[in-house]
């Protein structure tokens, strides 16, 4: 099963959008499923239902940080390189979906967006486009992290 399929499965089982993306990558980023669920739990619904940055996007950025982020304060070159990767992934998502903002992504839904999570019913899944967003975030990560692994393999071969 690829990461997009895993993210879709997790979302369809009741995970929020951020949890679905982070959970799909838990093993690769060194987290248990429980740790992944807890780490991403605050970011669903555009950060706790505030409808700001899409949870699939914040989940994508969390995975990127754990997989390829920097950890040395003052390492400006590493920070710059990482922020460039974040921006590139964000722009790729925006190109595909039109925005990174939850309330804008869900603007076509009938009625007023709720801050509190809605029950996961057949109707919820039928009208919500969120599954598409978690799949896209997982696919973008797969390309980014796959490219990174290929680059690391090429570096190892040349030494």
mmCIF file of C-alpha atoms in Angstrom:
data_model
loop_
_atom_site.group_PDB
_atom_site.id
_atom_site.type_symbol
_atom_site.label_atom_id
_atom_site.label_comp_id
_atom_site.label_asym_id
_atom_site.label_seq_id
_atom_site.Cartn_x
_atom_site.Cartn_y
_atom_site.Cartn_z
ATOM 1 C CA UNK A 1 0.000 0.000 0.000
ATOM 2 C CA UNK A 2 1.411 3.405 -0.926
ATOM 3 C CA UNK A 3 1.303 6.421 1.369
ATOM 4 C CA UNK A 4 -1.663 8.071 -0.387
ATOM 5 C CA UNK A 5 -3.700 4.876 0.060
ATOM 6 C CA UNK A 6 -2.656 4.641 3.711
ATOM 7 C CA UNK A 7 -3.559 8.304 4.313
ATOM 8 C CA UNK A 8 -6.968 7.772 2.680
ATOM 9 C CA UNK A 9 -7.538 4.683 4.814
ATOM 10 C CA UNK A 10 -6.620 6.504 8.024
ATOM 11 C CA UNK A 11 -8.878 9.460 7.172
ATOM 12 C CA UNK A 12 -11.712 7.095 6.301
ATOM 13 C CA UNK A 13 -11.301 5.404 9.691
ATOM 14 C CA UNK A 14 -11.855 8.669 11.570
ATOM 15 C CA UNK A 15 -8.414 10.295 11.741
ATOM 16 C CA UNK A 16 -8.298 14.005 11.141
ATOM 17 C CA UNK A 17 -6.566 15.235 7.980
ATOM 18 C CA UNK A 18 -3.210 15.918 9.672
ATOM 19 C CA UNK A 19 -3.260 12.574 11.503
ATOM 20 C CA UNK A 20 -3.965 10.759 8.234
ATOM 21 C CA UNK A 21 -0.859 12.208 6.569
ATOM 22 C CA UNK A 22 1.486 11.875 9.550
ATOM 23 C CA UNK A 23 0.130 8.412 10.355
ATOM 24 C CA UNK A 24 0.762 7.255 6.797
ATOM 25 C CA UNK A 25 4.463 8.044 7.320
ATOM 26 C CA UNK A 26 4.812 7.120 10.996
ATOM 27 C CA UNK A 27 7.156 4.203 10.490
ATOM 28 C CA UNK A 28 9.447 6.088 8.098
ATOM 29 C CA UNK A 29 9.775 9.074 10.442
ATOM 30 C CA UNK A 30 10.427 6.976 13.528
ATOM 31 C CA UNK A 31 7.081 7.336 15.285
ATOM 32 C CA UNK A 32 4.617 4.802 16.574
ATOM 33 C CA UNK A 33 1.055 5.219 15.301
ATOM 34 C CA UNK A 34 0.061 6.502 18.742
ATOM 35 C CA UNK A 35 2.819 9.133 18.684
ATOM 36 C CA UNK A 36 1.878 10.163 15.144
ATOM 37 C CA UNK A 37 -1.782 10.498 16.128
ATOM 38 C CA UNK A 38 -0.955 12.602 19.184
ATOM 39 C CA UNK A 39 1.559 14.808 17.347
ATOM 40 C CA UNK A 40 -0.917 15.640 14.577
ATOM 41 C CA UNK A 41 -4.084 15.710 16.699
ATOM 42 C CA UNK A 42 -4.108 19.507 17.116
ATOM 43 C CA UNK A 43 -3.896 20.292 13.413
ATOM 44 C CA UNK A 44 -7.118 18.824 11.996
ATOM 45 C CA UNK A 45 -9.796 21.167 10.704
ATOM 46 C CA UNK A 46 -7.232 23.807 9.834
ATOM 47 C CA UNK A 47 -5.652 23.742 13.303
ATOM 48 C CA UNK A 48 -8.188 22.708 15.888
ATOM 49 C CA UNK A 49 -11.189 23.607 13.744
ATOM 50 C CA UNK A 50 -10.061 27.221 13.205
ATOM 51 C CA UNK A 51 -10.110 26.584 9.429
ATOM 52 C CA UNK A 52 -6.668 28.080 8.876
ATOM 53 C CA UNK A 53 -3.873 26.074 7.169
ATOM 54 C CA UNK A 54 -5.240 22.736 5.941
ATOM 55 C CA UNK A 55 -4.389 19.856 8.272
ATOM 56 C CA UNK A 56 -3.189 17.731 5.363
ATOM 57 C CA UNK A 57 -0.678 20.481 4.585
ATOM 58 C CA UNK A 58 0.487 20.882 8.186
ATOM 59 C CA UNK A 59 0.776 17.104 8.419
ATOM 60 C CA UNK A 60 2.859 17.137 5.243
ATOM 61 C CA UNK A 61 5.152 19.772 6.772
ATOM 62 C CA UNK A 62 5.503 17.798 10.024
ATOM 63 C CA UNK A 63 6.571 14.697 8.105
ATOM 64 C CA UNK A 64 9.005 16.730 6.020
ATOM 65 C CA UNK A 65 10.513 18.223 9.182
ATOM 66 C CA UNK A 66 10.977 14.851 10.837
ATOM 67 C CA UNK A 67 12.343 13.277 7.651
ATOM 68 C CA UNK A 68 14.550 16.071 6.317
ATOM 69 C CA UNK A 69 14.449 18.985 8.735
ATOM 70 C CA UNK A 70 17.340 20.659 10.499
ATOM 71 C CA UNK A 71 18.114 20.454 14.203
ATOM 72 C CA UNK A 72 21.127 22.669 14.761
ATOM 73 C CA UNK A 73 20.277 26.163 16.003
ATOM 74 C CA UNK A 74 22.176 28.763 14.029
ATOM 75 C CA UNK A 75 22.651 26.539 10.965
ATOM 76 C CA UNK A 76 21.304 29.155 8.589
ATOM 77 C CA UNK A 77 22.167 27.180 5.472
ATOM 78 C CA UNK A 78 20.204 24.140 6.685
ATOM 79 C CA UNK A 79 17.288 26.360 7.719
ATOM 80 C CA UNK A 80 17.270 28.087 4.332
ATOM 81 C CA UNK A 81 17.356 24.763 2.470
ATOM 82 C CA UNK A 82 14.582 23.320 4.605
ATOM 83 C CA UNK A 83 12.331 26.358 4.249
ATOM 84 C CA UNK A 84 12.825 26.144 0.479
ATOM 85 C CA UNK A 85 11.608 22.507 0.571
ATOM 86 C CA UNK A 86 8.604 23.549 2.690
ATOM 87 C CA UNK A 87 7.707 26.351 0.285
ATOM 88 C CA UNK A 88 8.095 24.069 -2.745
ATOM 89 C CA UNK A 89 5.748 21.466 -1.244
ATOM 90 C CA UNK A 90 3.279 24.153 -0.212
ATOM 91 C CA UNK A 91 3.305 25.674 -3.689
ATOM 92 C CA UNK A 92 2.837 22.263 -5.300
ATOM 93 C CA UNK A 93 -0.228 21.666 -3.093
ATOM 94 C CA UNK A 94 -1.550 25.175 -3.852
ATOM 95 C CA UNK A 95 -1.065 24.608 -7.592
ATOM 96 C CA UNK A 96 -3.112 21.429 -7.447
ATOM 97 C CA UNK A 97 -5.844 22.529 -4.997
ATOM 98 C CA UNK A 98 -5.893 26.326 -5.351
ATOM 99 C CA UNK A 99 -5.094 27.232 -1.733
ATOM 100 C CA UNK A 100 -3.557 25.996 1.527
ATOM 101 C CA UNK A 101 -6.384 27.415 3.659
ATOM 102 C CA UNK A 102 -8.952 24.965 5.049
ATOM 103 C CA UNK A 103 -11.977 27.290 4.885
ATOM 104 C CA UNK A 104 -11.165 28.103 1.251
ATOM 105 C CA UNK A 105 -10.720 24.436 0.372
ATOM 106 C CA UNK A 106 -14.116 23.719 1.927
ATOM 107 C CA UNK A 107 -15.912 26.809 0.585
ATOM 108 C CA UNK A 108 -18.132 24.712 -1.683
ATOM 109 C CA UNK A 109 -19.636 22.753 1.225
ATOM 110 C CA UNK A 110 -23.244 23.593 2.044
ATOM 111 C CA UNK A 111 -23.899 25.518 5.266
ATOM 112 C CA UNK A 112 -21.548 27.144 7.724
ATOM 113 C CA UNK A 113 -18.279 25.409 8.582
ATOM 114 C CA UNK A 114 -18.226 24.147 12.153
ATOM 115 C CA UNK A 115 -15.303 24.529 14.516
ATOM 116 C CA UNK A 116 -16.159 21.320 16.351
ATOM 117 C CA UNK A 117 -15.640 18.045 14.517
ATOM 118 C CA UNK A 118 -18.688 16.567 12.841
ATOM 119 C CA UNK A 119 -19.672 12.918 13.221
ATOM 120 C CA UNK A 120 -18.109 10.778 10.522
ATOM 121 C CA UNK A 121 -21.146 9.579 8.609
ATOM 122 C CA UNK A 122 -21.628 8.373 5.049
ATOM 123 C CA UNK A 123 -22.872 11.878 4.191
ATOM 124 C CA UNK A 124 -19.765 13.465 5.732
ATOM 125 C CA UNK A 125 -17.468 11.352 3.574
ATOM 126 C CA UNK A 126 -19.665 11.783 0.503
ATOM 127 C CA UNK A 127 -19.503 15.605 0.486
ATOM 128 C CA UNK A 128 -16.092 16.287 2.060
ATOM 129 C CA UNK A 129 -13.202 16.781 -0.373
ATOM 130 C CA UNK A 130 -10.688 16.248 2.468
ATOM 131 C CA UNK A 131 -9.771 12.730 1.418
ATOM 132 C CA UNK A 132 -8.435 14.192 -1.827
ATOM 133 C CA UNK A 133 -6.275 16.615 0.169
ATOM 134 C CA UNK A 134 -4.727 13.932 2.379
ATOM 135 C CA UNK A 135 -3.985 11.816 -0.692
ATOM 136 C CA UNK A 136 -2.378 14.770 -2.484
ATOM 137 C CA UNK A 137 -0.245 15.694 0.539
ATOM 138 C CA UNK A 138 0.934 12.080 0.859
ATOM 139 C CA UNK A 139 1.728 11.900 -2.873
ATOM 140 C CA UNK A 140 3.718 15.142 -2.767
ATOM 141 C CA UNK A 141 5.704 13.830 0.191
ATOM 142 C CA UNK A 142 6.313 10.542 -1.561
ATOM 143 C CA UNK A 143 7.824 12.402 -4.507
ATOM 144 C CA UNK A 144 9.906 14.695 -2.266
ATOM 145 C CA UNK A 145 11.165 11.965 0.039
ATOM 146 C CA UNK A 146 11.650 9.520 -2.819
ATOM 147 C CA UNK A 147 13.791 12.113 -4.598
ATOM 148 C CA UNK A 148 15.762 12.608 -1.371
ATOM 149 C CA UNK A 149 16.373 8.870 -1.002
ATOM 150 C CA UNK A 150 17.499 8.642 -4.627
ATOM 151 C CA UNK A 151 19.851 11.605 -4.075
ATOM 152 C CA UNK A 152 21.297 9.997 -0.942
ATOM 153 C CA UNK A 153 21.786 6.697 -2.797
ATOM 154 C CA UNK A 154 23.598 8.507 -5.615
ATOM 155 C CA UNK A 155 25.849 10.306 -3.086
ATOM 156 C CA UNK A 156 26.689 6.984 -1.402
ATOM 157 C CA UNK A 157 27.499 5.350 -4.734
ATOM 158 C CA UNK A 158 29.849 8.175 -5.721
ATOM 159 C CA UNK A 159 31.938 7.866 -2.519
#
